[in-house]
Coordinates of C-alpha atoms and ligand atoms in Angstrom, one line a residue:
X1 CA 86.3 56.0 88.1
X2 CA 84.8 55.5 91.5
X3 CA 86.7 53.2 93.9
X4 CA 89.5 52.4 91.5
X5 CA 90.4 56.1 91.1
X6 CA 94.0 57.0 91.4
X7 CA 93.2 60.6 92.3
X8 CA 92.4 60.9 96.0
X9 CA 92.4 64.7 96.2
X10 CA 91.6 67.5 93.8
X11 CA 92.5 71.1 94.4
X12 CA 90.6 73.6 92.3
X13 CA 92.4 77.0 91.8
X14 CA 89.5 79.5 91.4
X15 CA 90.1 82.7 89.4
X16 CA 88.1 85.2 87.4
X17 CA 89.6 84.5 84.0
X18 CA 90.3 86.7 81.0
X19 CA 89.7 86.4 77.3
X20 CA 92.2 83.8 75.7
X21 CA 91.6 85.5 72.3
X22 CA 90.0 88.6 70.9
X23 CA 86.8 86.7 70.0
X24 CA 86.4 86.0 73.7
X25 CA 86.4 89.5 74.9
X26 CA 82.6 90.0 74.3
X27 CA 81.5 86.7 75.9
X28 CA 83.8 87.3 78.8
X29 CA 82.4 90.8 79.4
X30 CA 78.8 89.4 79.1
X31 CA 79.5 86.6 81.6
X32 CA 80.9 89.1 84.0
X33 CA 78.0 91.5 84.0
X34 CA 75.5 88.7 83.9
X35 CA 76.8 87.4 87.2
X36 CA 74.2 87.9 90.0
X37 CA 77.1 88.8 92.3
X38 CA 78.0 91.8 90.1
X39 CA 74.4 92.9 88.9
X40 CA 71.8 91.5 91.3
X41 CA 68.6 92.2 89.0
X42 CA 66.0 89.7 88.2
X43 CA 65.8 88.4 84.8
X44 CA 65.0 89.5 82.0
X45 CA 66.4 92.8 83.3
X46 CA 69.8 91.4 84.3
X47 CA 70.3 89.7 80.9
X48 CA 69.3 93.0 79.1
X49 CA 71.5 95.1 81.3
X50 CA 74.4 92.7 80.9
X51 CA 74.1 92.9 77.1
X52 CA 74.0 96.7 77.2
X53 CA 76.8 97.2 79.6
X54 CA 79.1 94.6 78.1
X55 CA 78.6 96.0 74.6
X56 CA 79.4 99.5 75.9
X57 CA 82.6 98.1 77.5
X58 CA 83.6 96.1 74.5
X59 CA 85.6 98.8 72.6
X60 CA 87.7 99.9 75.7
X61 CA 88.3 96.3 76.8
X62 CA 89.3 95.2 73.2
X63 CA 91.7 98.0 73.1
X64 CA 93.3 96.8 76.4
X65 CA 93.6 93.2 75.3
X66 CA 95.0 94.2 71.9
X67 CA 97.7 96.2 73.6
X68 CA 98.6 92.9 75.5
X69 CA 99.0 90.9 72.3
X70 CA 95.3 90.0 71.7
X71 CA 94.6 88.2 75.0
X72 CA 94.8 88.2 78.7
X73 CA 97.9 86.5 80.1
X74 CA 95.9 85.4 83.2
X75 CA 95.2 81.8 82.1
X76 CA 99.0 81.1 81.4
X77 CA 100.0 82.9 84.5
X78 CA 97.5 80.7 86.5
X79 CA 98.8 77.5 84.8
X80 CA 102.3 78.4 86.0
X81 CA 101.0 78.7 89.5
X82 CA 99.1 75.4 89.1
X83 CA 102.3 73.7 88.0
X84 CA 104.3 75.2 90.9
X85 CA 101.8 74.0 93.5
X86 CA 101.6 70.6 91.9
X87 CA 105.3 70.1 92.4
X88 CA 104.8 70.2 96.2
X89 CA 102.1 67.6 96.1
X90 CA 101.9 63.8 95.9
X91 CA 100.9 62.2 92.6
X92 CA 97.4 61.4 94.2
X93 CA 96.5 65.0 94.2
X94 CA 95.6 66.7 91.0
X95 CA 95.3 70.5 90.7
X96 CA 92.8 72.2 88.3
X97 CA 92.3 75.8 87.3
X98 CA 88.6 76.9 87.1
X99 CA 87.7 80.4 85.7
X100 CA 84.5 82.0 86.6
X101 CA 84.1 84.1 83.4
X102 CA 86.4 82.6 80.7
X103 CA 88.2 79.5 79.6
X104 CA 88.5 77.0 81.3
X105 CA 85.0 77.7 82.7
X106 CA 84.0 76.4 86.1
X107 CA 81.1 74.5 84.7
X108 CA 83.5 72.4 82.4
X109 CA 86.2 71.9 85.1
X110 CA 83.5 70.7 87.5
X111 CA 82.5 68.0 85.1
X112 CA 86.1 66.9 84.7
X113 CA 86.6 66.7 88.5
X114 CA 83.2 64.8 88.9
X115 CA 84.4 62.2 86.4
X116 CA 87.5 61.7 88.5
X117 CA 85.3 61.3 91.5
X118 CA 88.1 62.1 94.1
X119 CA 87.6 61.5 97.9
X120 CA 88.2 65.1 98.6
X121 CA 87.9 68.5 96.8
X122 CA 89.6 71.6 98.0
X123 CA 88.5 74.9 96.6
X124 CA 91.3 77.5 96.7
X125 CA 90.5 81.0 95.4
X126 CA 93.3 83.0 93.9
X127 CA 92.0 86.1 95.7
X128 CA 93.7 86.9 98.9
X129 CA 90.8 89.0 100.0
X130 CA 87.1 87.8 100.0
X131 CA 84.6 89.6 98.0
X132 CA 81.0 88.5 97.1
X133 CA 81.9 89.6 93.6
X134 CA 84.9 87.3 93.2
X135 CA 85.4 84.4 95.7
X136 CA 81.8 84.4 96.7
X137 CA 80.7 84.1 93.2
X138 CA 83.1 81.3 92.4
X139 CA 82.1 79.3 95.4
X140 CA 78.4 79.9 94.8
X141 CA 78.9 78.6 91.3
X142 CA 80.6 75.5 92.6
X143 CA 77.7 74.9 95.1
X144 CA 75.1 75.4 92.4
X145 CA 76.9 72.7 90.3
X146 CA 77.0 70.3 93.2
X147 CA 73.3 70.7 93.6
X148 CA 72.6 70.4 89.9
X149 CA 74.5 67.1 89.6
X150 CA 73.7 66.0 93.1
X151 CA 77.4 65.2 93.7
X152 CA 78.6 66.2 97.1
X153 CA 82.1 64.9 97.8
X154 CA 83.9 65.9 101.0
X155 CA 84.9 69.6 100.2
X156 CA 86.8 72.3 101.9
X157 CA 86.9 75.9 100.7
X158 CA 89.5 78.4 101.6
X159 CA 87.7 81.8 101.9
X160 CA 90.6 84.2 102.1
X161 CA 94.1 84.9 103.2
X162 CA 94.6 88.6 103.5
X163 CA 97.5 88.4 106.0
X164 CA 99.1 85.1 105.0
X165 CA 102.9 85.4 105.4
X166 CA 103.5 83.6 102.2
X167 CA 101.6 86.3 100.4
X168 CA 102.9 89.3 102.5
X169 CA 106.6 88.4 102.7
X170 CA 107.4 88.4 99.0
X171 CA 105.6 91.6 98.5
X172 CA 107.6 93.2 101.4
X173 CA 111.0 91.9 100.0
X174 CA 110.1 93.3 96.6
X175 CA 109.2 96.7 98.0
X176 CA 112.4 96.7 100.0
X177 CA 114.5 96.2 96.8
X178 CA 112.6 98.9 94.9
X179 CA 112.6 101.3 97.8
X180 CA 116.4 101.5 97.9
X181 CA 116.4 102.5 94.3
X182 CA 113.4 104.9 94.4
X183 CA 115.0 106.8 97.4
X184 CA 117.6 108.2 95.0
X185 CA 114.8 110.5 93.7
X186 CA 113.5 111.6 97.1
X187 CA 111.2 110.1 99.8
X188 CA 109.3 107.3 98.1
X189 CA 105.5 107.3 98.3
X190 CA 103.9 103.9 98.5
X191 CA 100.6 103.4 96.8
X192 CA 99.1 100.1 97.9
X193 CA 96.4 99.6 95.1
X194 CA 93.7 97.1 95.2
X195 CA 90.8 96.4 92.6
X196 CA 87.8 98.7 93.6
X197 CA 84.3 97.8 94.2
X198 CA 81.0 99.8 93.9
X199 CA 80.3 101.5 97.3
X200 CA 77.0 99.7 97.5
X201 CA 78.6 96.3 97.5
X202 CA 80.6 97.3 100.7
X203 CA 77.5 98.8 102.3
X204 CA 75.7 95.5 101.7
X205 CA 78.4 93.8 104.0
X206 CA 81.1 92.7 101.7
X207 CA 84.3 92.2 103.8
X208 CA 86.7 93.0 100.9
X209 CA 87.6 96.5 101.8
X210 CA 88.3 95.5 105.5
X211 CA 90.4 92.7 104.4
X212 CA 92.3 94.9 101.9
X213 CA 93.2 97.2 104.8
X214 CA 94.4 94.2 106.8
X215 CA 96.8 93.3 103.9
X216 CA 98.1 96.8 103.7
X217 CA 98.6 97.0 107.5
X218 CA 100.5 93.7 107.5
X219 CA 102.8 94.9 104.7
X220 CA 103.5 98.2 106.4
X221 CA 104.1 96.7 109.7
X222 CA 106.6 94.1 108.1
X223 CA 108.3 96.8 106.1
X224 CA 109.1 98.6 109.5
X225 CA 110.3 101.8 107.8
X226 CA 110.2 104.7 110.0
X227 CA 108.0 107.6 108.9
X228 CA 106.9 105.6 105.8
X229 CA 104.7 107.6 103.4
X230 CA 101.9 105.3 102.2
X231 CA 98.2 105.0 101.2
X232 CA 95.7 102.4 100.3
X233 CA 93.7 103.2 97.0
X234 CA 91.3 101.5 94.7
X235 CA 91.7 101.0 90.9
X236 CA 89.9 99.6 87.8
X237 CA 86.5 101.4 88.3
X238 CA 84.0 100.8 85.5
X239 CA 80.5 102.2 85.1
X240 CA 78.8 105.2 86.5
X241 CA 78.3 104.2 90.2
X242 CA 80.4 105.6 92.9
X243 CA 83.2 103.1 93.9
X244 CA 85.2 102.9 97.1
X245 CA 87.8 105.8 97.4
X246 CA 90.4 107.0 97.2
X247 CA 90.8 106.2 93.5
X248 CA 94.3 105.1 92.6
X249 CA 94.4 107.6 89.7
X250 CA 93.6 110.6 91.9
X251 CA 96.2 109.5 94.5
X252 CA 98.8 109.0 91.9
X253 CA 98.2 112.4 90.2
X254 CA 98.5 114.2 93.5
X255 CA 101.7 112.4 94.4
X256 CA 103.2 113.0 91.0
X257 CA 102.4 116.7 91.1
X258 CA 104.0 116.8 94.6
X259 CA 107.1 115.4 92.9
X260 CA 107.2 112.2 95.0
X261 CA 108.9 109.1 93.5
X262 CA 106.0 106.5 93.4
X263 CA 106.1 102.9 94.3
X264 CA 102.9 101.2 93.0
X265 CA 102.1 98.0 94.8
X266 CA 99.2 95.8 93.7
X267 CA 97.8 94.1 96.8
X268 CA 94.7 92.3 95.6
X269 CA 96.2 90.5 92.6
X270 CA 98.4 87.5 92.7
X271 CA 99.4 87.4 89.0
X272 CA 100.0 89.6 86.1
X273 CA 97.0 90.6 83.9
X274 CA 95.4 93.6 82.2
X275 CA 95.0 95.5 85.5
X276 CA 98.6 95.3 86.3
X277 CA 100.2 95.3 82.8
X278 CA 97.9 97.7 81.1
X279 CA 96.4 99.8 83.9
X280 CA 99.3 100.1 86.4
X281 CA 102.1 99.9 83.9
X282 CA 100.9 101.5 80.7
X283 CA 98.2 103.9 81.8
X284 CA 99.5 105.0 85.2
X285 CA 103.1 104.8 84.1
X286 CA 102.4 107.3 81.5
X287 CA 100.2 109.5 83.8
X288 CA 103.0 109.6 86.5
X289 CA 105.4 110.8 83.9
X290 CA 103.1 113.5 82.4
X291 CA 102.2 114.7 85.9
X292 CA 105.8 115.1 86.8
X293 CA 106.8 112.1 89.1
X294 CA 110.5 111.9 89.5
X295 CA 110.2 108.1 89.4
X296 CA 107.5 105.4 88.9
X297 CA 108.2 101.9 90.0
X298 CA 105.7 99.0 90.0
X299 CA 106.1 96.0 92.3
X300 CA 105.5 92.8 90.4
X301 CA 102.8 90.4 91.7
X302 CA 103.7 87.3 93.8
X303 CA 103.0 84.9 90.8
X304 CA 105.1 81.8 91.4
X305 CA 107.3 83.1 94.2
X306 CA 108.2 80.0 96.3
X307 CA 106.9 81.6 99.5
X308 CA 103.6 82.2 97.9
X309 CA 103.2 78.8 96.5
X310 CA 104.2 77.3 99.9
X311 CA 101.5 79.5 101.4
X312 CA 98.9 78.1 99.0
X313 CA 100.1 74.6 100.0
X314 CA 99.7 75.5 103.7
X315 CA 96.2 76.8 103.0
X316 CA 95.1 73.8 101.2
X317 CA 96.7 71.4 103.6
X318 CA 94.9 73.0 106.5
X319 CA 98.2 74.1 108.1
X320 CA 96.9 77.6 108.2
X321 CA 93.6 77.6 110.1
X322 CA 93.0 81.3 110.1
X323 CA 90.6 82.6 107.5
X324 CA 90.1 79.0 106.1
X325 CA 86.7 77.4 106.2
X326 CA 87.0 73.7 107.5
X327 CA 84.1 72.6 105.3
X328 CA 82.2 74.0 102.5
X329 CA 79.1 75.9 103.7
X330 CA 79.8 75.1 107.4
X331 CA 80.6 77.5 110.2
X332 CA 84.3 78.1 110.7
X333 CA 84.0 80.4 113.6
X334 CA 86.6 82.9 112.6
X335 CA 85.5 86.5 113.5
X336 CA 86.8 87.9 110.3
X337 CA 85.0 85.3 108.1
X338 CA 82.6 86.4 105.5
X339 CA 79.0 85.5 105.6
X340 CA 79.7 82.6 103.1
X341 CA 81.7 80.8 105.7
X342 CA 79.3 81.5 108.5
X343 CA 76.3 80.0 106.6
X344 CA 75.7 76.5 108.1
Ligands
LIG1 C1 90.3 91.5 93.5 C2 89.9 91.3 92.3 C3 88.7 91.7 91.6 C4 87.6 92.4 92.0 C5 87.1 92.5 93.4 C6 86.8 92.6 90.8 C7 85.6 93.2 90.8 C8 84.9 93.7 89.6 N1 85.4 93.8 88.4 C9 84.5 94.4 87.5 C10 84.7 94.6 86.2 C11 85.7 94.2 85.3 N2 86.8 93.4 85.8 C12 87.5 93.1 84.7 C13 88.6 92.2 84.7 C14 89.2 91.6 85.8 N3 88.9 91.8 87.1 C15 89.7 91.1 88.0 C16 89.7 91.0 89.3 C17 88.6 91.6 90.2 N4 87.5 92.2 89.7 C18 90.5 90.4 87.1 C19 91.5 89.4 87.6 C20 90.2 90.6 85.8 C21 90.8 90.0 84.5 C22 91.9 90.8 83.9 C23 92.5 90.2 82.8 O1 92.3 88.9 82.5 O2 93.3 90.7 82.1 C24 86.9 93.6 83.4 C25 87.4 93.4 82.0 C26 88.6 94.3 81.7 C27 88.1 95.7 81.5 O3 87.2 95.9 80.7 O4 88.6 96.6 82.2 C28 85.8 94.3 83.9 C29 84.8 95.1 83.0 C30 83.3 94.8 88.3 C31 82.2 95.5 87.8 C32 83.7 94.4 89.6 C33 82.8 94.5 90.8 C34 81.6 94.9 90.9
LIG2 FE1 87.4 93.2 87.8
LIG3 FE1 86.1 81.3 107.1

């Protein structure tokens, strides 16, 4: 440890996490709903509400993870991304995965990183668009741990990369391949689907929706298909509150009834998990069929695509200054930056 350390630099890939066994579904849901960034109530109300909401969601969520073989594949998928990124790095840089709501939890990973005592820490969220509920929550947790242990190494945080070419290009090539196939059934309809958020989160200033639209615009521009039929929509709504619209389910139903071949494109996820494999493939695949769509195609996530991993490398190396914060909690001066980056 300390001066003799071999590890000069640590990169922490931040993600939400998912249950790695059926026994973890309950604790995962509780952690999610107990997050101040999700439910901003003072205690003991937040605790009680988190207990209530997570127990109400338990049955549905258990059904989802049962259908995926008894766990979320998110951890394994993120490990593959970690390994692919590690291959581009020198041996003095070590890459960790830290999950906000499941194994391996950020609190535990922070301790491992602190023991290594690297000269520099780079926080790299696996969310292309910044939301207070995802990236914000993960960075806030890291900051709180820095305070708790009074350990403040030189740290940089990437806030978001909604238009990074390493993210956009592989999505565009995959759409192009599928488009040619889908066209045999008529003019394809592109549904660019992102995880939704409660409307009130956006009204409170969350830049997520604006950044999702930037991603969609970048994809459509690069596709450069004349008279392209496309829409942005939002999936995975939970709870009784109104979420941002249009809902993916509604958009899909209307397109299927209008007999359009559908190309479903996840634009806020970078790997496969329940919201792609269960929601988009199983639920919406079935819905598209019953509602009469002549074809339903789902574009895979970027996962370990070499352009994406190179894009992550560029972000962590500071080769891509746009949307990246030069130093944790310091001004980075980008117009599009979320409040997190602007706090000095
Ligand atoms: C862009 C990414 C995500 C945003 C924004 C987000 C906000 C958000 N999510 C919930 C509630 C749930 N999310 C769940 C799982 C889940 N969510 C994301 C991503 C974002 N969430 C991921 C990557 C996962 C993990 C999926 C997996 O491991 O398989 C779940 C659990 C699954 C379920 O019951 O449907 C819930 C619940 C809220 C309330 C919210 C914003 C307020
Ligand atoms: Fe979610
Ligand atoms: Fe920034």
